[in-house]
Each structure stands twice: as structure tokens, then as C-alpha cells.
Coordinates of N, CA, C and O in Angstrom, one line a residue:
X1 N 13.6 -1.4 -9.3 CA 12.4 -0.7 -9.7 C 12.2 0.5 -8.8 O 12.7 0.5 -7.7
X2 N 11.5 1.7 -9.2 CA 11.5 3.0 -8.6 C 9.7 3.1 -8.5 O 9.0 2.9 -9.5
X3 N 9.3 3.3 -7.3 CA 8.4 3.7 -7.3 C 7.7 5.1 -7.0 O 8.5 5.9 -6.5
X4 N 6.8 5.4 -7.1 CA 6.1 6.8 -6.8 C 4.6 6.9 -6.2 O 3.8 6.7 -7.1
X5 N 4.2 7.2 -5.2 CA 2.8 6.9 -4.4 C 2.2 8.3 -4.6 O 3.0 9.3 -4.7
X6 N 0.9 8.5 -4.7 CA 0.5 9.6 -4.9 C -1.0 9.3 -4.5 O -1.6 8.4 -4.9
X7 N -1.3 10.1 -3.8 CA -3.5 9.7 -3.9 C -3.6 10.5 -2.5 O -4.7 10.7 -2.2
X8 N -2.8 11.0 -1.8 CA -3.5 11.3 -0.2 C -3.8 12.8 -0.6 O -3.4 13.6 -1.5
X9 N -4.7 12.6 0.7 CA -5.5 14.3 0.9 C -5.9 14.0 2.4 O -5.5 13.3 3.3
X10 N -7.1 14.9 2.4 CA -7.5 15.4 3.7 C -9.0 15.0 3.4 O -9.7 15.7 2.7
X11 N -9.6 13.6 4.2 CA -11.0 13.3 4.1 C -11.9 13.5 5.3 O -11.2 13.4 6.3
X12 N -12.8 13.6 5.5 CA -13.7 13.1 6.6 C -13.4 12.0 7.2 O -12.6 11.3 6.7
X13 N -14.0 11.5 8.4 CA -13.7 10.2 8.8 C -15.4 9.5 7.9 O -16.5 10.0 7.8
X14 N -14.8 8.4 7.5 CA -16.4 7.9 6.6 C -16.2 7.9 5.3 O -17.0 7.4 4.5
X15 N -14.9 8.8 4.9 CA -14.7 9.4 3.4 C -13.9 8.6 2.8 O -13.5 7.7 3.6
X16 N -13.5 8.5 1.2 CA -12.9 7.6 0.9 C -11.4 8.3 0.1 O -11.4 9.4 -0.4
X17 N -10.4 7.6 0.2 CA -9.8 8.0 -1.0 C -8.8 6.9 -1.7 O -9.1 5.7 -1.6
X18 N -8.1 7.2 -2.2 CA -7.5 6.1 -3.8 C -6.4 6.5 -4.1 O -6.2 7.5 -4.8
X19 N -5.5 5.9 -3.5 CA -3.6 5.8 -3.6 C -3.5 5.3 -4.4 O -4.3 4.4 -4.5
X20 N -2.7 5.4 -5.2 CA -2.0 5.1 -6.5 C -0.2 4.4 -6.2 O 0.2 4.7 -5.0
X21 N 0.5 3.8 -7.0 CA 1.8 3.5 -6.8 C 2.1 3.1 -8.1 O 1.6 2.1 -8.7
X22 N 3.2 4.0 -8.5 CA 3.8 3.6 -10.3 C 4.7 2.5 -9.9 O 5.0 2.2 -8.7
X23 N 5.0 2.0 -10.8 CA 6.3 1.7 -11.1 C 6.9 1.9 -11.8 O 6.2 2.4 -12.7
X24 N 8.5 1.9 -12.2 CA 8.7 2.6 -13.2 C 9.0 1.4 -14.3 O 9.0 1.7 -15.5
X25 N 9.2 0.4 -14.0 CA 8.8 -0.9 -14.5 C 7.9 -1.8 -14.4 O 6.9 -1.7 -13.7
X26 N 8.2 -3.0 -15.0 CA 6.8 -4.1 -15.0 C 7.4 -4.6 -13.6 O 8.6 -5.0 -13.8
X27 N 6.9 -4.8 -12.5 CA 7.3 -5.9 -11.4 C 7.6 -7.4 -12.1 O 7.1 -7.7 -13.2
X28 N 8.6 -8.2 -11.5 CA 8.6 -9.5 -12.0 C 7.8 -10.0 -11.2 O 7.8 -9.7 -10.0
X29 N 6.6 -10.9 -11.8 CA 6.0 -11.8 -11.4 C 5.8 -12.6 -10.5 O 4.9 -13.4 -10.5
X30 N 6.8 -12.4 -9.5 CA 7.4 -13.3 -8.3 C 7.0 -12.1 -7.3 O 6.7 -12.5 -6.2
X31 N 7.0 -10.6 -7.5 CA 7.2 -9.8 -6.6 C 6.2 -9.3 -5.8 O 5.1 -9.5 -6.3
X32 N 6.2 -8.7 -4.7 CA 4.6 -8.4 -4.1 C 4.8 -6.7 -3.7 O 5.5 -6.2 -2.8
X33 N 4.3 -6.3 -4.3 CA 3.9 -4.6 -4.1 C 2.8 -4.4 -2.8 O 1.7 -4.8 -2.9
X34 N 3.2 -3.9 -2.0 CA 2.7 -3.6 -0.4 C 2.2 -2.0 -0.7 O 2.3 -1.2 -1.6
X35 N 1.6 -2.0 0.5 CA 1.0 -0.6 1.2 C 1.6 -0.6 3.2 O 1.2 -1.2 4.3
X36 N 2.5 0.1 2.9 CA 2.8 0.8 4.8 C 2.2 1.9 4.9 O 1.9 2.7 4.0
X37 N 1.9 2.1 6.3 CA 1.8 3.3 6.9 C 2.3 3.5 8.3 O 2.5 2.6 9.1
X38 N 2.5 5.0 8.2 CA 3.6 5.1 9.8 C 2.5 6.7 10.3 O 2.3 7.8 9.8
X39 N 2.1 6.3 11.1 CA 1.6 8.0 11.9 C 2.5 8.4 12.6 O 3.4 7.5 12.7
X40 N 2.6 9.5 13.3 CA 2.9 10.3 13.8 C 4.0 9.2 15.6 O 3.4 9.1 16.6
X41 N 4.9 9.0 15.5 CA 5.6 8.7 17.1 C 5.2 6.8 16.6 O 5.3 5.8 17.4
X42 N 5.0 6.7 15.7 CA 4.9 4.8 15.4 C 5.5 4.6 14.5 O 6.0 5.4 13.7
X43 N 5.7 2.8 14.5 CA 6.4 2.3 13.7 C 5.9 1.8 12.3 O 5.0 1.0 12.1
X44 N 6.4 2.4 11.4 CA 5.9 1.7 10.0 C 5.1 0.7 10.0 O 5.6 -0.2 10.6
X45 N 3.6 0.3 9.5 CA 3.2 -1.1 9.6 C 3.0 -1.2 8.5 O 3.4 -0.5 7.6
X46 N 2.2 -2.6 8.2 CA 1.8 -3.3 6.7 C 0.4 -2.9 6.9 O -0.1 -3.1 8.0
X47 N -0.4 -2.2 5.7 CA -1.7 -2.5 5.5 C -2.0 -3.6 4.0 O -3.0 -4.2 3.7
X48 N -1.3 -3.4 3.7 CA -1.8 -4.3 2.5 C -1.1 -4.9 1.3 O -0.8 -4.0 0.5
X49 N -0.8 -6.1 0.8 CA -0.2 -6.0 -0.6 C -0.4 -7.2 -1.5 O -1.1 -8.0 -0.9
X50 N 0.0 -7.7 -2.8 CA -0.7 -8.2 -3.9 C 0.9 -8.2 -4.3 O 1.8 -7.4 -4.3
X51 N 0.5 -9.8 -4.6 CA 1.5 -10.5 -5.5 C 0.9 -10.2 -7.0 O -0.2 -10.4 -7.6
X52 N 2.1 -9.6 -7.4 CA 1.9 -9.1 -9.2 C 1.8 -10.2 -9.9 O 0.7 -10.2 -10.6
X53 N 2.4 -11.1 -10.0 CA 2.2 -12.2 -11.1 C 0.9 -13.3 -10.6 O 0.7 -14.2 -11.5
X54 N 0.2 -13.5 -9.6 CA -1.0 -13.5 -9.8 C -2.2 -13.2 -9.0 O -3.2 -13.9 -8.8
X55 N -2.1 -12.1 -8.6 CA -2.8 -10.8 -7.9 C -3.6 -11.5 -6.2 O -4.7 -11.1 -5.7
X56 N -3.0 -12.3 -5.9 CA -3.5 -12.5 -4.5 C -2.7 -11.3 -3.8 O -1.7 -10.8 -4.1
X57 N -3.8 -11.2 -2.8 CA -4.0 -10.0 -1.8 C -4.2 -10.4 -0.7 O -4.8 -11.4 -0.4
X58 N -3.4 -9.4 0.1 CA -3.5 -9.5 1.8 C -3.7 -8.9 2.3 O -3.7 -7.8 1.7
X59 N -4.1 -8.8 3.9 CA -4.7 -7.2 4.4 C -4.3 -7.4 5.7 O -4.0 -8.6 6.1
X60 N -4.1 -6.1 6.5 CA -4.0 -6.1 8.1 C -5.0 -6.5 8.3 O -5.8 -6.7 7.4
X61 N -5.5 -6.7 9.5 CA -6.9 -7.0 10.0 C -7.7 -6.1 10.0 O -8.9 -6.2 9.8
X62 N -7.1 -4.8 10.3 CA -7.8 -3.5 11.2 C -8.9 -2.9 9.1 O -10.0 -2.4 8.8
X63 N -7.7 -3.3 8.4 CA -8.3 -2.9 7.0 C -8.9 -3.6 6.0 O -9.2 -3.3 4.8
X64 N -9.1 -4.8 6.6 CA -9.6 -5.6 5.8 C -10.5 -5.7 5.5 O -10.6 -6.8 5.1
X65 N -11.5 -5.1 5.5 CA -13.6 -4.7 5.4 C -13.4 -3.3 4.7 O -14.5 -2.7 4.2
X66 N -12.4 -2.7 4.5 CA -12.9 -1.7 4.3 C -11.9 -1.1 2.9 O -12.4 -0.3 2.1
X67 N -10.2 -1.5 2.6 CA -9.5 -1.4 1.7 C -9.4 -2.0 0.7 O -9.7 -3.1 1.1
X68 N -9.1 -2.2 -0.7 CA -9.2 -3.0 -1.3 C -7.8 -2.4 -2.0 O -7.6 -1.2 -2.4
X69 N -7.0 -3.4 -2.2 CA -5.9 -3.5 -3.4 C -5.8 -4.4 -4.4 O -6.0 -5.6 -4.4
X70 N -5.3 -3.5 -5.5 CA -5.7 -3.6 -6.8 C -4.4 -3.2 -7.7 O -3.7 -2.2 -7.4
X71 N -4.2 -4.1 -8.7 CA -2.6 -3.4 -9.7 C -3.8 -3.2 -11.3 O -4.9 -3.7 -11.5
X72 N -3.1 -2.4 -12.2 CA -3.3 -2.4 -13.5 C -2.2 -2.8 -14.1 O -1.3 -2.0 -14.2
X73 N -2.0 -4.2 -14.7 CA -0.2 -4.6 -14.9 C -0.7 -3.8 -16.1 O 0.4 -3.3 -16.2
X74 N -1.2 -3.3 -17.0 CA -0.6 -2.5 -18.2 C -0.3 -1.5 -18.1 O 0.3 -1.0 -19.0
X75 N -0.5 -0.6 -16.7 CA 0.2 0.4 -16.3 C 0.9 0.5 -15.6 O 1.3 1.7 -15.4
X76 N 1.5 -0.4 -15.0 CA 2.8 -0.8 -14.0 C 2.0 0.0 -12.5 O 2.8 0.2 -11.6
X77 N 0.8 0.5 -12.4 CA 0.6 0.3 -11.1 C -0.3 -0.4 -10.0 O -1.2 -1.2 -10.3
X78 N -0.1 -0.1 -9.1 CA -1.4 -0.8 -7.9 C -1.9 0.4 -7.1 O -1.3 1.3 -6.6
X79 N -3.4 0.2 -7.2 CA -3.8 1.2 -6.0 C -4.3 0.4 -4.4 O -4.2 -0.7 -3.8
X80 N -4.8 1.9 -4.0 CA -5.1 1.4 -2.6 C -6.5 2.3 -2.5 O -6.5 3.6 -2.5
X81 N -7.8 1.4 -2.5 CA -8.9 2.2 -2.5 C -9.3 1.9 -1.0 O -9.3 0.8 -0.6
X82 N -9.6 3.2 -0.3 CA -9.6 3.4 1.1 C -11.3 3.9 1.4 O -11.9 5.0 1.2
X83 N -11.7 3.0 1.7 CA -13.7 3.6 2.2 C -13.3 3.4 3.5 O -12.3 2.8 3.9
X84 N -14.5 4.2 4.3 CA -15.0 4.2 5.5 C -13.6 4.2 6.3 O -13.2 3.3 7.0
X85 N -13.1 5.5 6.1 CA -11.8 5.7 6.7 C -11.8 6.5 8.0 O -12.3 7.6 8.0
X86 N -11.6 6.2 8.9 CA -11.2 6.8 10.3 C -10.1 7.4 10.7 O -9.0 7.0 10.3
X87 N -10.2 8.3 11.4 CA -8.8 8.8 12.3 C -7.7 8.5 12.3 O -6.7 9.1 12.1
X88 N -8.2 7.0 12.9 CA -6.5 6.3 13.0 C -6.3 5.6 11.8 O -5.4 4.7 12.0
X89 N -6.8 5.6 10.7 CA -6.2 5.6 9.6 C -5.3 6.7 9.2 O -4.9 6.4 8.1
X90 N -4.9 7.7 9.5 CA -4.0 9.1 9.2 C -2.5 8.2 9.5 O -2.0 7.5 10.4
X91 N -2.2 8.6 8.4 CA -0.8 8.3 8.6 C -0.2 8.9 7.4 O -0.9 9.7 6.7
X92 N 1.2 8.6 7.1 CA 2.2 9.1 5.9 C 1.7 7.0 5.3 O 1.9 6.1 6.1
X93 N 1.2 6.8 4.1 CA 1.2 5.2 3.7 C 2.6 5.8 2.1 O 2.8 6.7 1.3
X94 N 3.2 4.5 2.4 CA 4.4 4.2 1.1 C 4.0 3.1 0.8 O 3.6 2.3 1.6
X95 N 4.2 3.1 -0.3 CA 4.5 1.5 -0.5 C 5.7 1.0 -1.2 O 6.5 1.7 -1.8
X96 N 5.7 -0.2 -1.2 CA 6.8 -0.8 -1.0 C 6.8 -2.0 -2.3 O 5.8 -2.3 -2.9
X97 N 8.3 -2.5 -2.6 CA 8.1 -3.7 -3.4 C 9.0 -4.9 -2.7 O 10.0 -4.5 -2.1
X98 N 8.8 -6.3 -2.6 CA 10.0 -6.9 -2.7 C 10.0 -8.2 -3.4 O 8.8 -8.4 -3.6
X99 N 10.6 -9.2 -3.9 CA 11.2 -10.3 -3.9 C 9.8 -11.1 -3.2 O 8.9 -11.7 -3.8
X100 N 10.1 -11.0 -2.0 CA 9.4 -12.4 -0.9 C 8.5 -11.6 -0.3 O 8.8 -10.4 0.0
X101 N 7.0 -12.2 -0.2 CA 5.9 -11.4 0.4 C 6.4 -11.4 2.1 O 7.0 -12.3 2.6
X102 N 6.1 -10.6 2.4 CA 6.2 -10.2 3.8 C 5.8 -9.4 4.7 O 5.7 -8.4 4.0
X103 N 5.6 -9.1 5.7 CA 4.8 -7.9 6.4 C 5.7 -7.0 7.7 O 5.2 -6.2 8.5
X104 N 6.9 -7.3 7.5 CA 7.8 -6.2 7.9 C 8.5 -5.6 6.9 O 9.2 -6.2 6.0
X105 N 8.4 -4.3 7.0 CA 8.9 -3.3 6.2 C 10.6 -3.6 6.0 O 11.1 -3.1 5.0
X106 N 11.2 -4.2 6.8 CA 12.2 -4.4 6.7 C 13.2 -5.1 5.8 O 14.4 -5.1 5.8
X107 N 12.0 -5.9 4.8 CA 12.3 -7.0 3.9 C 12.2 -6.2 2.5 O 12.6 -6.7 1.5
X108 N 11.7 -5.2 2.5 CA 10.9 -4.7 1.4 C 12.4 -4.0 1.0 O 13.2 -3.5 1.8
X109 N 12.7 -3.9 -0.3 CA 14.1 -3.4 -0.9 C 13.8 -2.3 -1.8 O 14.8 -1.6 -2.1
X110 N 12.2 -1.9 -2.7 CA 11.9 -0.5 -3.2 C 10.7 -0.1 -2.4 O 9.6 -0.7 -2.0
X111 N 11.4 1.5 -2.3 CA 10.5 2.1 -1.2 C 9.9 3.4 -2.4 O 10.6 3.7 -3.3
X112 N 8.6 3.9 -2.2 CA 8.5 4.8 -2.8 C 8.2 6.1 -1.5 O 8.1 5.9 -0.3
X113 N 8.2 7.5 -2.2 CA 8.2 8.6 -1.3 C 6.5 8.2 -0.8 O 5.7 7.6 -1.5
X114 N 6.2 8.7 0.5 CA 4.9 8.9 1.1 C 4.0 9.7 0.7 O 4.1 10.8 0.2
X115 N 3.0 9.1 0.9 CA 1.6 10.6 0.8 C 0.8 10.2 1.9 O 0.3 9.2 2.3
X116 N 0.8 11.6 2.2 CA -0.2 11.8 3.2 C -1.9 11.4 3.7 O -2.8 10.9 2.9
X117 N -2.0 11.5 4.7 CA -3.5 10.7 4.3 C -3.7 11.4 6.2 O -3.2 11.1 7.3
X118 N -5.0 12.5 5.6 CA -5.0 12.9 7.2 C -7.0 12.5 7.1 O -7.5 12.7 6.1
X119 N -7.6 12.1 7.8 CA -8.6 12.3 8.7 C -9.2 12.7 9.6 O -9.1 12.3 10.8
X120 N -10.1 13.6 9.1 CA -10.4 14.6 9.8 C -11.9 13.6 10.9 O -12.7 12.9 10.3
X121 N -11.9 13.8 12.2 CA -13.3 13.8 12.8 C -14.5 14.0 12.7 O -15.3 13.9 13.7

């Protein structure tokens, strides 16, 4: 499956925004569609992801009050709605698909291109 992330911009810190991720297919039902992000001199982390075939959700700690993910299976995608966003929320976020839920990026076997996500002060 090929995916594609799109939704970043340039918010206030407090501001919200709404990442999107296609697929270019239906995920199989077994699979879990993630959210990473990597800033600047760090290592890729997990913020968040949702098993497609029956939409449980997981969160980092640091995003968990404040992100919410969400798929539209008739559109083959999941977003990532981002409130009350801070600073160190800036990062490049991709997301990811794989097989087996997991929270290293290392497991994850479709990667989509990054979008940006800067917050401003």
C-alpha cells in the first residue's frame, strides 16, 4: 500500500491543525496506520495509530489530551487532528502502515512522504 500525508502548515502554539493520510488502497483489517514525527537532530517517534479493521487507538502520552485519530474506511484515509499544539510539537510527522501494531518505526513496512508541522511561539 502507498501512502501520502498532507495537512501541515505553520500554526500558533494553541492552534490546531488536521493531517490527513491516503491510502492508495483499502488497509487489511489486521493493519494499523500510525502517525511519527521526527524534529530537527531526533529520532523518529510514535504519536499515534488506529487499527483499521476495528478502529482502536493509541497515543504517546505527551499527545494524548490533545490529538485525536481518526480513519474514513470509505476513503482509505486516517487523519490526525492536532489542538492545543505547542512548540515541541514541530516536527516533519509521516505516517506509517504495518501488519503488527507497534511503536517503533522500525516495524512499520509503508512509509508515506512527510509534512511539515512548524509552531510558532
Amino acid at each position: 500500500v502507498q501512502l501520502q500525508a498532507c495537512g501541515g502548515g505553520l500554526v500558533q502554539a494553541g492552534g490546531s491543525l488536521r493531517l490527513a493520510c491516503a491510502a492508495s488502497r483499502r488497509p487489511f483489517s489486521s493493519h494499523v496506520v500510525a502517525w511519527f514525527r521526527q524534529a530537527p537532530v531526533k529520532a523518529r517517534e510514535f504519536v499515534s495509530a488506529i487499527r483499521w479493521g476495528s478502529g482502536l487507538r493509541y497515543y504517546e502520552d505527551s499527545v494524548r489530551d490533545r490529538f485525536t485519530i481518526s480513519k474514513d474506511s470509505a476513503e482509505n484515509m486516517v487523519y490526525l487532528q492536532m489542538n492545543s499544539l505547542k512548540p515541541d510539537d514541530a516536527a516533519v510527522y509521516y505516517c506509517g502502515a504495518v501488519a503488527q501494531y507497534g511503536t517503533r518505526d522500525n516495524v512499520y513496512r509503508y512509509w508515506g512522504q512527510g509534512t511539515l508541522v512548524t509552531v510558532s511561539s
